Amino acid sequence: MIFGIVSVLAAAALVAADQGIKLWASANLQPVGAMPLLPGIVELRFCLNDGMAFSMLAGKQALLIGVTSLMLLAVLIMLFVRKMPLAERIAWTLVLGGGVGNLVDRVLNGVVVDYINVLFMNFAIFNFADICVCVGVALLIVAALWETRQDEKTAKAGRQKETDAHEAD
């Protein structure tokens, strides 16, 4: 229970940071459009996105809000009822915080405020919440691969122990 509460508080802090940055972007970037952050590499560019990643499902706000809400509810419940390693808990907390950050935008404004534009490659404009979700998912993948590797090592050690026991007979 305590780990669930800590996870929710951490996710709430991520949402607060995300919303604060989006307020700043709306106030400071919207009037000018864009400003360099790292010249030639990254700029801050005000953009409103009514879709999800890469503007997929653009204009389908009700669907995006409904599906996102259900998924985030499942993550929230899981953070309270499932015992999990720290890396997995951090990952799901990042997903929850980022997902709620963008969900708040969708519910209140019908669009998500994006502002990070990578200039050295053709990529979508994104925001802090998107980074949280992507880092969370990447961490989940790494944690799953790590766990699989540890399980394989344990299984191999068990098989070796059996082989050694048979040879001793």
Tab-separated table of N, CA and C in Angstrom:
chain	number	residue	atom	x	y	z
A	1	MET	N	0.823	-1.198	0.000
A	1	MET	CA	0.000	0.000	0.000
A	1	MET	C	0.862	1.255	0.000
A	2	ILE	N	1.911	1.265	0.833
A	2	ILE	CA	2.764	2.450	0.919
A	2	ILE	C	3.479	2.702	-0.405
A	3	PHE	N	3.884	1.618	-1.080
A	3	PHE	CA	4.565	1.791	-2.364
A	3	PHE	C	3.614	2.370	-3.411
A	4	GLY	N	2.349	1.971	-3.348
A	4	GLY	CA	1.350	2.531	-4.251
A	4	GLY	C	1.161	4.018	-4.014
A	5	ILE	N	1.113	4.408	-2.756
A	5	ILE	CA	0.952	5.831	-2.418
A	5	ILE	C	2.156	6.639	-2.892
A	6	VAL	N	3.347	6.123	-2.644
A	6	VAL	CA	4.563	6.814	-3.093
A	6	VAL	C	4.570	6.933	-4.616
A	7	SER	N	4.168	5.893	-5.307
A	7	SER	CA	4.112	5.919	-6.771
A	7	SER	C	3.134	6.979	-7.262
A	8	VAL	N	1.969	7.055	-6.640
A	8	VAL	CA	0.962	8.042	-7.046
A	8	VAL	C	1.460	9.464	-6.767
A	9	LEU	N	2.108	9.660	-5.636
A	9	LEU	CA	2.658	10.990	-5.328
A	9	LEU	C	3.751	11.376	-6.329
A	10	ALA	N	4.594	10.421	-6.694
A	10	ALA	CA	5.636	10.689	-7.691
A	10	ALA	C	5.009	10.997	-9.052
A	11	ALA	N	3.988	10.230	-9.427
A	11	ALA	CA	3.291	10.487	-10.693
A	11	ALA	C	2.638	11.867	-10.667
A	12	ALA	N	2.065	12.251	-9.516
A	12	ALA	CA	1.443	13.577	-9.389
A	12	ALA	C	2.489	14.681	-9.556
A	13	ALA	N	3.683	14.460	-9.029
A	13	ALA	CA	4.763	15.444	-9.208
A	13	ALA	C	5.138	15.569	-10.686
A	14	LEU	N	5.156	14.438	-11.407
A	14	LEU	CA	5.443	14.478	-12.847
A	14	LEU	C	4.347	15.238	-13.592
A	15	VAL	N	3.100	15.008	-13.221
A	15	VAL	CA	1.981	15.723	-13.849
A	15	VAL	C	2.114	17.218	-13.581
A	16	ALA	N	2.430	17.584	-12.346
A	16	ALA	CA	2.579	19.002	-12.006
A	16	ALA	C	3.707	19.646	-12.814
A	17	ALA	N	4.835	18.944	-12.928
A	17	ALA	CA	5.956	19.469	-13.725
A	17	ALA	C	5.540	19.621	-15.191
A	18	ASP	N	4.881	18.605	-15.714
A	18	ASP	CA	4.420	18.641	-17.106
A	18	ASP	C	3.477	19.808	-17.346
A	19	GLN	N	2.506	19.969	-16.482
A	19	GLN	CA	1.530	21.043	-16.656
A	19	GLN	C	2.187	22.416	-16.498
A	20	GLY	N	3.142	22.520	-15.587
A	20	GLY	CA	3.875	23.783	-15.429
A	20	GLY	C	4.665	24.148	-16.668
A	21	ILE	N	5.339	23.174	-17.244
A	21	ILE	CA	6.112	23.419	-18.467
A	21	ILE	C	5.176	23.798	-19.614
A	22	LYS	N	4.036	23.126	-19.704
A	22	LYS	CA	3.076	23.434	-20.772
A	22	LYS	C	2.494	24.837	-20.607
A	23	LEU	N	2.256	25.253	-19.365
A	23	LEU	CA	1.799	26.634	-19.138
A	23	LEU	C	2.862	27.625	-19.591
A	24	TRP	N	4.112	27.341	-19.243
A	24	TRP	CA	5.215	28.197	-19.683
A	24	TRP	C	5.286	28.235	-21.208
A	25	ALA	N	5.208	27.069	-21.836
A	25	ALA	CA	5.285	27.000	-23.302
A	25	ALA	C	4.148	27.787	-23.940
A	26	SER	N	2.953	27.656	-23.386
A	26	SER	CA	1.809	28.385	-23.938
A	26	SER	C	2.007	29.891	-23.808
A	27	ALA	N	2.520	30.335	-22.676
A	27	ALA	CA	2.705	31.775	-22.446
A	27	ALA	C	3.884	32.354	-23.209
A	28	ASN	N	4.954	31.583	-23.341
A	28	ASN	CA	6.190	32.124	-23.914
A	28	ASN	C	6.483	31.708	-25.346
A	29	LEU	N	6.046	30.537	-25.735
A	29	LEU	CA	6.332	30.066	-27.094
A	29	LEU	C	5.219	30.400	-28.067
A	30	GLN	N	3.990	30.359	-27.601
A	30	GLN	CA	2.876	30.626	-28.511
A	30	GLN	C	3.023	31.982	-29.211
A	31	PRO	N	3.395	33.057	-28.496
A	31	PRO	CA	3.526	34.357	-29.181
A	31	PRO	C	4.651	34.403	-30.220
A	32	VAL	N	5.738	33.644	-29.991
A	32	VAL	CA	6.883	33.721	-30.911
A	32	VAL	C	6.971	32.518	-31.848
A	33	GLY	N	6.266	31.444	-31.549
A	33	GLY	CA	6.297	30.249	-32.392
A	33	GLY	C	7.388	29.294	-31.997
A	34	ALA	N	8.650	29.771	-32.025
A	34	ALA	CA	9.775	28.889	-31.709
A	34	ALA	C	10.947	29.702	-31.186
A	35	MET	N	11.804	29.022	-30.427
A	35	MET	CA	13.067	29.617	-29.979
A	35	MET	C	14.098	28.501	-29.875
A	36	PRO	N	15.352	28.815	-30.242
A	36	PRO	CA	16.384	27.779	-30.181
A	36	PRO	C	16.702	27.394	-28.729
A	37	LEU	N	16.937	26.115	-28.522
A	37	LEU	CA	17.395	25.632	-27.217
A	37	LEU	C	18.861	25.236	-27.349
A	38	LEU	N	19.129	24.326	-28.278
A	38	LEU	CA	20.483	23.965	-28.691
A	38	LEU	C	20.530	24.205	-30.197
A	39	PRO	N	21.058	25.347	-30.635
A	39	PRO	CA	20.988	25.727	-32.059
A	39	PRO	C	21.402	24.595	-33.006
A	40	GLY	N	20.535	24.349	-33.966
A	40	GLY	CA	20.762	23.313	-34.960
A	40	GLY	C	20.445	21.908	-34.478
A	41	ILE	N	20.143	21.760	-33.193
A	41	ILE	CA	19.881	20.426	-32.633
A	41	ILE	C	18.447	20.328	-32.121
A	42	VAL	N	18.078	21.229	-31.209
A	42	VAL	CA	16.749	21.204	-30.599
A	42	VAL	C	16.238	22.632	-30.464
A	43	GLU	N	14.977	22.813	-30.823
A	43	GLU	CA	14.329	24.094	-30.584
A	43	GLU	C	13.055	23.854	-29.778
A	44	LEU	N	12.598	24.905	-29.141
A	44	LEU	CA	11.304	24.870	-28.472
A	44	LEU	C	10.309	25.491	-29.432
A	45	ARG	N	9.311	24.721	-29.838
A	45	ARG	CA	8.334	25.169	-30.831
A	45	ARG	C	6.935	24.849	-30.312
A	46	PHE	N	6.095	25.850	-30.229
A	46	PHE	CA	4.732	25.671	-29.749
A	46	PHE	C	3.909	24.941	-30.804
A	47	CYS	N	3.242	23.882	-30.364
A	47	CYS	CA	2.433	23.094	-31.283
A	47	CYS	C	1.279	22.476	-30.496
A	48	LEU	N	0.094	22.493	-31.079
A	48	LEU	CA	-1.061	21.832	-30.473
A	48	LEU	C	-1.341	20.567	-31.260
A	49	ASN	N	-1.474	19.445	-30.563
A	49	ASN	CA	-1.640	18.140	-31.189
A	49	ASN	C	-2.973	17.549	-30.750
A	50	ASP	N	-3.863	17.310	-31.700
A	50	ASP	CA	-5.148	16.706	-31.341
A	50	ASP	C	-5.153	15.195	-31.550
A	51	GLY	N	-3.992	14.625	-31.800
A	51	GLY	CA	-3.869	13.178	-31.936
A	51	GLY	C	-2.974	12.620	-30.856
A	52	MET	N	-2.490	11.421	-31.080
A	52	MET	CA	-1.528	10.837	-30.150
A	52	MET	C	-0.165	10.883	-30.829
A	53	ALA	N	0.713	9.943	-30.553
A	53	ALA	CA	2.047	9.945	-31.140
A	53	ALA	C	1.976	10.085	-32.662
A	54	PHE	N	2.781	10.992	-33.181
A	54	PHE	CA	2.849	11.251	-34.619
A	54	PHE	C	1.486	11.618	-35.199
A	55	SER	N	0.652	12.255	-34.389
A	55	SER	CA	-0.691	12.727	-34.760
A	55	SER	C	-1.644	11.612	-35.183
A	56	MET	N	-1.361	10.385	-34.790
A	56	MET	CA	-2.282	9.286	-35.083
A	56	MET	C	-3.592	9.541	-34.339
A	57	LEU	N	-4.684	9.121	-34.914
A	57	LEU	CA	-6.033	9.290	-34.366
A	57	LEU	C	-6.391	10.756	-34.132
A	58	ALA	N	-5.829	11.625	-34.947
A	58	ALA	CA	-6.134	13.050	-34.838
A	58	ALA	C	-7.638	13.264	-34.948
A	59	GLY	N	-8.173	14.111	-34.080
A	59	GLY	CA	-9.591	14.424	-34.084
A	59	GLY	C	-10.476	13.410	-33.389
A	60	LYS	N	-9.906	12.366	-32.848
A	60	LYS	CA	-10.680	11.306	-32.175
A	60	LYS	C	-10.530	11.451	-30.654
A	61	GLN	N	-10.851	12.646	-30.135
A	61	GLN	CA	-10.620	12.946	-28.723
A	61	GLN	C	-11.371	12.020	-27.784
A	62	ALA	N	-12.629	11.737	-28.062
A	62	ALA	CA	-13.406	10.876	-27.171
A	62	ALA	C	-12.772	9.493	-27.070
A	63	LEU	N	-12.349	8.946	-28.190
A	63	LEU	CA	-11.694	7.642	-28.198
A	63	LEU	C	-10.380	7.701	-27.421
A	64	LEU	N	-9.563	8.710	-27.702
A	64	LEU	CA	-8.279	8.845	-27.013
A	64	LEU	C	-8.467	9.018	-25.504
A	65	ILE	N	-9.427	9.830	-25.109
A	65	ILE	CA	-9.682	10.053	-23.679
A	65	ILE	C	-10.176	8.760	-23.025
A	66	GLY	N	-11.096	8.069	-23.667
A	66	GLY	CA	-11.644	6.836	-23.103
A	66	GLY	C	-10.603	5.742	-22.954
A	67	VAL	N	-9.877	5.465	-24.014
A	67	VAL	CA	-8.888	4.390	-23.985
A	67	VAL	C	-7.750	4.741	-23.019
A	68	THR	N	-7.281	5.979	-23.085
A	68	THR	CA	-6.201	6.402	-22.183
A	68	THR	C	-6.642	6.298	-20.728
A	69	SER	N	-7.862	6.727	-20.431
A	69	SER	CA	-8.368	6.667	-19.057
A	69	SER	C	-8.412	5.233	-18.548
A	70	LEU	N	-8.888	4.313	-19.364
A	70	LEU	CA	-8.952	2.903	-18.954
A	70	LEU	C	-7.557	2.326	-18.722
A	71	MET	N	-6.644	2.643	-19.618
A	71	MET	CA	-5.280	2.127	-19.469
A	71	MET	C	-4.609	2.686	-18.217
A	72	LEU	N	-4.792	3.982	-17.978
A	72	LEU	CA	-4.171	4.592	-16.805
A	72	LEU	C	-4.808	4.094	-15.517
A	73	LEU	N	-6.098	3.805	-15.539
A	73	LEU	CA	-6.764	3.226	-14.376
A	73	LEU	C	-6.171	1.847	-14.069
A	74	ALA	N	-5.925	1.067	-15.108
A	74	ALA	CA	-5.309	-0.253	-14.921
A	74	ALA	C	-3.911	-0.117	-14.318
A	75	VAL	N	-3.136	0.853	-14.792
A	75	VAL	CA	-1.792	1.084	-14.238
A	75	VAL	C	-1.899	1.496	-12.775
A	76	LEU	N	-2.815	2.393	-12.471
A	76	LEU	CA	-3.003	2.858	-11.097
A	76	LEU	C	-3.341	1.691	-10.169
A	77	ILE	N	-4.281	0.873	-10.570
A	77	ILE	CA	-4.671	-0.286	-9.754
A	77	ILE	C	-3.477	-1.217	-9.570
A	78	MET	N	-2.751	-1.458	-10.638
A	78	MET	CA	-1.599	-2.355	-10.578
A	78	MET	C	-0.545	-1.836	-9.598
A	79	LEU	N	-0.348	-0.526	-9.562
A	79	LEU	CA	0.639	0.044	-8.644
A	79	LEU	C	0.277	-0.200	-7.177
A	80	PHE	N	-1.002	-0.404	-6.904
A	80	PHE	CA	-1.431	-0.667	-5.532
A	80	PHE	C	-1.508	-2.151	-5.196
A	81	VAL	N	-1.852	-2.998	-6.153
A	81	VAL	CA	-2.115	-4.394	-5.821
A	81	VAL	C	-0.992	-5.352	-6.201
A	82	ARG	N	-0.122	-4.936	-7.075
A	82	ARG	CA	0.917	-5.859	-7.555
A	82	ARG	C	2.253	-5.555	-6.904
A	83	LYS	N	2.875	-6.592	-6.383
A	83	LYS	CA	4.230	-6.467	-5.866
A	83	LYS	C	5.166	-6.510	-7.069
A	84	MET	N	6.099	-5.553	-7.145
A	84	MET	CA	6.974	-5.501	-8.317
A	84	MET	C	8.341	-4.960	-7.929
A	85	PRO	N	9.362	-5.295	-8.710
A	85	PRO	CA	10.703	-4.747	-8.460
A	85	PRO	C	10.703	-3.222	-8.645
A	86	LEU	N	11.678	-2.567	-8.042
A	86	LEU	CA	11.756	-1.113	-8.065
A	86	LEU	C	11.796	-0.554	-9.490
A	87	ALA	N	12.588	-1.141	-10.367
A	87	ALA	CA	12.693	-0.629	-11.739
A	87	ALA	C	11.343	-0.668	-12.441
A	88	GLU	N	10.591	-1.728	-12.237
A	88	GLU	CA	9.269	-1.836	-12.850
A	88	GLU	C	8.311	-0.801	-12.248
A	89	ARG	N	8.393	-0.613	-10.944
A	89	ARG	CA	7.535	0.383	-10.278
A	89	ARG	C	7.835	1.784	-10.805
A	90	ILE	N	9.116	2.110	-10.940
A	90	ILE	CA	9.501	3.419	-11.482
A	90	ILE	C	8.970	3.567	-12.898
A	91	ALA	N	9.105	2.519	-13.694
A	91	ALA	CA	8.641	2.556	-15.084
A	91	ALA	C	7.141	2.829	-15.160
A	92	TRP	N	6.349	2.079	-14.389
A	92	TRP	CA	4.899	2.274	-14.420
A	92	TRP	C	4.517	3.650	-13.870
A	93	THR	N	5.280	4.156	-12.899
A	93	THR	CA	5.025	5.489	-12.358
A	93	THR	C	5.264	6.546	-13.425
A	94	LEU	N	6.318	6.387	-14.206
A	94	LEU	CA	6.589	7.308	-15.320
A	94	LEU	C	5.462	7.260	-16.353
A	95	VAL	N	5.009	6.059	-16.684
A	95	VAL	CA	3.915	5.909	-17.648
A	95	VAL	C	2.650	6.587	-17.113
A	96	LEU	N	2.355	6.368	-15.837
A	96	LEU	CA	1.171	6.981	-15.239
A	96	LEU	C	1.276	8.509	-15.243
A	97	GLY	N	2.390	9.035	-14.786
A	97	GLY	CA	2.565	10.486	-14.740
A	97	GLY	C	2.483	11.130	-16.118
A	98	GLY	N	3.182	10.560	-17.082
A	98	GLY	CA	3.144	11.100	-18.442
A	98	GLY	C	1.779	10.963	-19.074
A	99	GLY	N	1.157	9.816	-18.874
A	99	GLY	CA	-0.169	9.595	-19.450
A	99	GLY	C	-1.204	10.551	-18.883
A	100	VAL	N	-1.172	10.754	-17.569
A	100	VAL	CA	-2.119	11.683	-16.953
A	100	VAL	C	-1.824	13.116	-17.402
A	101	GLY	N	-0.550	13.465	-17.530
A	101	GLY	CA	-0.197	14.810	-17.997
A	101	GLY	C	-0.827	15.140	-19.341
A	102	ASN	N	-0.736	14.227	-20.271
A	102	ASN	CA	-1.343	14.469	-21.584
A	102	ASN	C	-2.866	14.334	-21.534
A	103	LEU	N	-3.375	13.456	-20.678
A	103	LEU	CA	-4.820	13.301	-20.536
A	103	LEU	C	-5.456	14.587	-20.006
A	104	VAL	N	-4.801	15.242	-19.066
A	104	VAL	CA	-5.303	16.517	-18.545
A	104	VAL	C	-5.482	17.512	-19.690
A	105	ASP	N	-4.480	17.612	-20.561
A	105	ASP	CA	-4.579	18.510	-21.719
A	105	ASP	C	-5.781	18.160	-22.598
A	106	ARG	N	-5.915	16.880	-22.906
A	106	ARG	CA	-7.010	16.437	-23.786
A	106	ARG	C	-8.376	16.766	-23.201
A	107	VAL	N	-8.534	16.483	-21.903
A	107	VAL	CA	-9.825	16.707	-21.258
A	107	VAL	C	-10.126	18.202	-21.160
A	108	LEU	N	-9.150	18.998	-20.754
A	108	LEU	CA	-9.392	20.433	-20.535
A	108	LEU	C	-9.395	21.261	-21.816
A	109	ASN	N	-8.540	20.878	-22.782
A	109	ASN	CA	-8.346	21.721	-23.973
A	109	ASN	C	-8.685	21.043	-25.295
A	110	GLY	N	-8.865	19.742	-25.285
A	110	GLY	CA	-9.132	19.020	-26.525
A	110	GLY	C	-7.892	18.774	-27.367
A	111	VAL	N	-6.746	19.287	-26.908
A	111	VAL	CA	-5.469	19.115	-27.602
A	111	VAL	C	-4.354	18.994	-26.567
A	112	VAL	N	-3.217	18.483	-27.003
A	112	VAL	CA	-2.037	18.376	-26.145
A	112	VAL	C	-1.030	19.421	-26.610
A	113	VAL	N	-0.433	20.121	-25.646
A	113	VAL	CA	0.606	21.101	-25.959
A	113	VAL	C	1.929	20.361	-26.112
A	114	ASP	N	2.542	20.487	-27.279
A	114	ASP	CA	3.871	19.933	-27.554
A	114	ASP	C	4.818	21.097	-27.776
A	115	TYR	N	6.125	20.882	-27.516
A	115	TYR	CA	7.049	22.018	-27.609
A	115	TYR	C	8.506	21.645	-27.861
A	116	ILE	N	8.871	20.368	-27.860
A	116	ILE	CA	10.265	19.980	-28.101
A	116	ILE	C	10.380	19.498	-29.541
A	117	ASN	N	11.202	20.194	-30.320
A	117	ASN	CA	11.366	19.867	-31.738
A	117	ASN	C	12.834	19.540	-31.997
A	118	VAL	N	13.092	18.295	-32.370
A	118	VAL	CA	14.442	17.853	-32.709
A	118	VAL	C	14.707	18.247	-34.155
A	119	LEU	N	15.769	19.010	-34.378
A	119	LEU	CA	16.026	19.571	-35.705
A	119	LEU	C	16.898	18.696	-36.596
A	120	PHE	N	17.722	17.852	-36.022
A	120	PHE	CA	18.679	17.097	-36.838
A	120	PHE	C	18.088	15.851	-37.481
A	121	MET	N	16.796	15.587	-37.209
A	121	MET	CA	16.110	14.482	-37.889
A	121	MET	C	14.628	14.815	-37.960
A	122	ASN	N	13.948	14.207	-38.881
A	122	ASN	CA	12.525	14.447	-39.048
A	122	ASN	C	11.779	13.625	-37.996
A	123	PHE	N	11.325	14.319	-36.963
A	123	PHE	CA	10.686	13.626	-35.848
A	123	PHE	C	9.515	14.468	-35.359
A	124	ALA	N	8.603	13.852	-34.654
A	124	ALA	CA	7.438	14.562	-34.131
A	124	ALA	C	7.850	15.554	-33.049
A	125	ILE	N	7.092	16.630	-32.920
A	125	ILE	CA	7.261	17.553	-31.808
A	125	ILE	C	6.608	16.888	-30.599
A	126	PHE	N	7.271	16.946	-29.443
A	126	PHE	CA	6.781	16.207	-28.279
A	126	PHE	C	6.927	17.049	-27.019
A	127	ASN	N	6.633	16.444	-25.854
A	127	ASN	CA	6.658	17.188	-24.603
A	127	ASN	C	7.206	16.308	-23.469
A	128	PHE	N	7.270	16.888	-22.275
A	128	PHE	CA	7.794	16.184	-21.100
A	128	PHE	C	6.984	14.920	-20.791
A	129	ALA	N	5.676	15.000	-20.891
A	129	ALA	CA	4.826	13.836	-20.623
A	129	ALA	C	5.159	12.693	-21.579
A	130	ASP	N	5.374	13.023	-22.847
A	130	ASP	CA	5.753	12.000	-23.833
A	130	ASP	C	7.078	11.340	-23.444
A	131	ILE	N	8.014	12.162	-22.964
A	131	ILE	CA	9.308	11.620	-22.534
A	131	ILE	C	9.104	10.657	-21.371
A	132	CYS	N	8.274	11.038	-20.413
A	132	CYS	CA	8.002	10.156	-19.266
A	132	CYS	C	7.457	8.813	-19.731
A	133	VAL	N	6.477	8.840	-20.619
A	133	VAL	CA	5.872	7.594	-21.110
A	133	VAL	C	6.916	6.754	-21.850
A	134	CYS	N	7.685	7.364	-22.733
A	134	CYS	CA	8.679	6.621	-23.526
A	134	CYS	C	9.786	6.042	-22.648
A	135	VAL	N	10.282	6.826	-21.701
A	135	VAL	CA	11.315	6.320	-20.789
A	135	VAL	C	10.736	5.196	-19.929
A	136	GLY	N	9.494	5.343	-19.487
A	136	GLY	CA	8.846	4.293	-18.707
A	136	GLY	C	8.723	2.996	-19.484
A	137	VAL	N	8.280	3.089	-20.722
A	137	VAL	CA	8.140	1.885	-21.560
A	137	VAL	C	9.510	1.262	-21.837
A	138	ALA	N	10.515	2.091	-22.118
A	138	ALA	CA	11.870	1.570	-22.352
A	138	ALA	C	12.387	0.855	-21.101
A	139	LEU	N	12.136	1.436	-19.939
A	139	LEU	CA	12.558	0.818	-18.689
A	139	LEU	C	11.829	-0.503	-18.446
A	140	LEU	N	10.553	-0.566	-18.810
A	140	LEU	CA	9.812	-1.831	-18.697
A	140	LEU	C	10.436	-2.910	-19.577
A	141	ILE	N	10.822	-2.532	-20.777
A	141	ILE	CA	11.449	-3.497	-21.695
A	141	ILE	C	12.772	-3.984	-21.129
A	142	VAL	N	13.597	-3.053	-20.645
A	142	VAL	CA	14.890	-3.428	-20.060
A	142	VAL	C	14.678	-4.318	-18.841
A	143	ALA	N	13.722	-3.973	-17.987
A	143	ALA	CA	13.445	-4.774	-16.792
A	143	ALA	C	12.983	-6.181	-17.175
A	144	ALA	N	12.126	-6.280	-18.192
A	144	ALA	CA	11.650	-7.593	-18.640
A	144	ALA	C	12.801	-8.433	-19.204
A	145	LEU	N	13.661	-7.808	-19.983
A	145	LEU	CA	14.822	-8.529	-20.526
A	145	LEU	C	15.750	-8.977	-19.404
A	146	TRP	N	15.968	-8.100	-18.421
A	146	TRP	CA	16.820	-8.438	-17.282
A	146	TRP	C	16.236	-9.617	-16.510
A	147	GLU	N	14.946	-9.581	-16.248
A	147	GLU	CA	14.287	-10.645	-15.511
A	147	GLU	C	14.374	-11.968	-16.274
A	148	THR	N	14.180	-11.910	-17.586
A	148	THR	CA	14.287	-13.115	-18.411
A	148	THR	C	15.694	-13.697	-18.329
A	149	ARG	N	16.683	-12.823	-18.391
A	149	ARG	CA	18.078	-13.273	-18.301
A	149	ARG	C	18.352	-13.913	-16.937
A	150	GLN	N	17.852	-13.302	-15.879
A	150	GLN	CA	18.057	-13.851	-14.543
A	150	GLN	C	17.364	-15.208	-14.407
A	151	ASP	N	16.163	-15.336	-14.959
A	151	ASP	CA	15.441	-16.614	-14.935
A	151	ASP	C	16.211	-17.696	-15.685
A	152	GLU	N	16.795	-17.323	-16.831
A	152	GLU	CA	17.582	-18.289	-17.607
A	152	GLU	C	18.810	-18.738	-16.830
A	153	LYS	N	19.469	-17.798	-16.147
A	153	LYS	CA	20.644	-18.148	-15.341
A	153	LYS	C	20.249	-19.092	-14.208
A	154	THR	N	19.130	-18.819	-13.556
A	154	THR	CA	18.662	-19.664	-12.464
A	154	THR	C	18.319	-21.056	-12.972
A	155	ALA	N	17.638	-21.119	-14.110
A	155	ALA	CA	17.274	-22.411	-14.686
A	155	ALA	C	18.521	-23.195	-15.085
A	156	LYS	N	19.494	-22.517	-15.664
A	156	LYS	CA	20.728	-23.175	-16.088
A	156	LYS	C	21.487	-23.707	-14.866
A	157	ALA	N	21.531	-22.910	-13.811
A	157	ALA	CA	22.204	-23.361	-12.591
A	157	ALA	C	21.494	-24.577	-12.010
A	158	GLY	N	20.169	-24.591	-12.057
A	158	GLY	CA	19.398	-25.736	-11.571
A	158	GLY	C	19.667	-26.984	-12.386
A	159	ARG	N	19.735	-26.828	-13.714
A	159	ARG	CA	20.037	-27.981	-14.578
A	159	ARG	C	21.448	-28.499	-14.311
A	160	GLN	N	22.391	-27.598	-14.108
A	160	GLN	CA	23.773	-28.000	-13.836
A	160	GLN	C	23.853	-28.756	-12.521
A	161	LYS	N	23.092	-28.300	-11.538
A	161	LYS	CA	23.074	-28.955	-10.231
A	161	LYS	C	22.527	-30.373	-10.358
A	162	GLU	N	21.472	-30.554	-11.169
A	162	GLU	CA	20.903	-31.884	-11.400
A	162	GLU	C	21.904	-32.782	-12.108
A	163	THR	N	22.591	-32.233	-13.110
A	163	THR	CA	23.587	-33.008	-13.852
A	163	THR	C	24.701	-33.451	-12.918
A	164	ASP	N	25.169	-32.524	-12.082
A	164	ASP	CA	26.227	-32.841	-11.151
A	164	ASP	C	25.774	-33.916	-10.161
A	165	ALA	N	24.528	-33.865	-9.714
A	165	ALA	CA	24.006	-34.849	-8.767
A	165	ALA	C	23.922	-36.226	-9.416
A	166	HIS	N	23.493	-36.277	-10.695
A	166	HIS	CA	23.423	-37.572	-11.393
A	166	HIS	C	24.797	-38.158	-11.608
A	167	GLU	N	25.768	-37.331	-11.918
A	167	GLU	CA	27.125	-37.809	-12.146
A	167	GLU	C	27.751	-38.325	-10.857
A	168	ALA	N	27.346	-37.773	-9.724
A	168	ALA	CA	27.895	-38.202	-8.426
A	168	ALA	C	27.354	-39.570	-8.036
A	169	ASP	N	26.180	-39.936	-8.582
A	169	ASP	CA	25.581	-41.247	-8.245
A	169	ASP	C	26.384	-42.318	-8.897
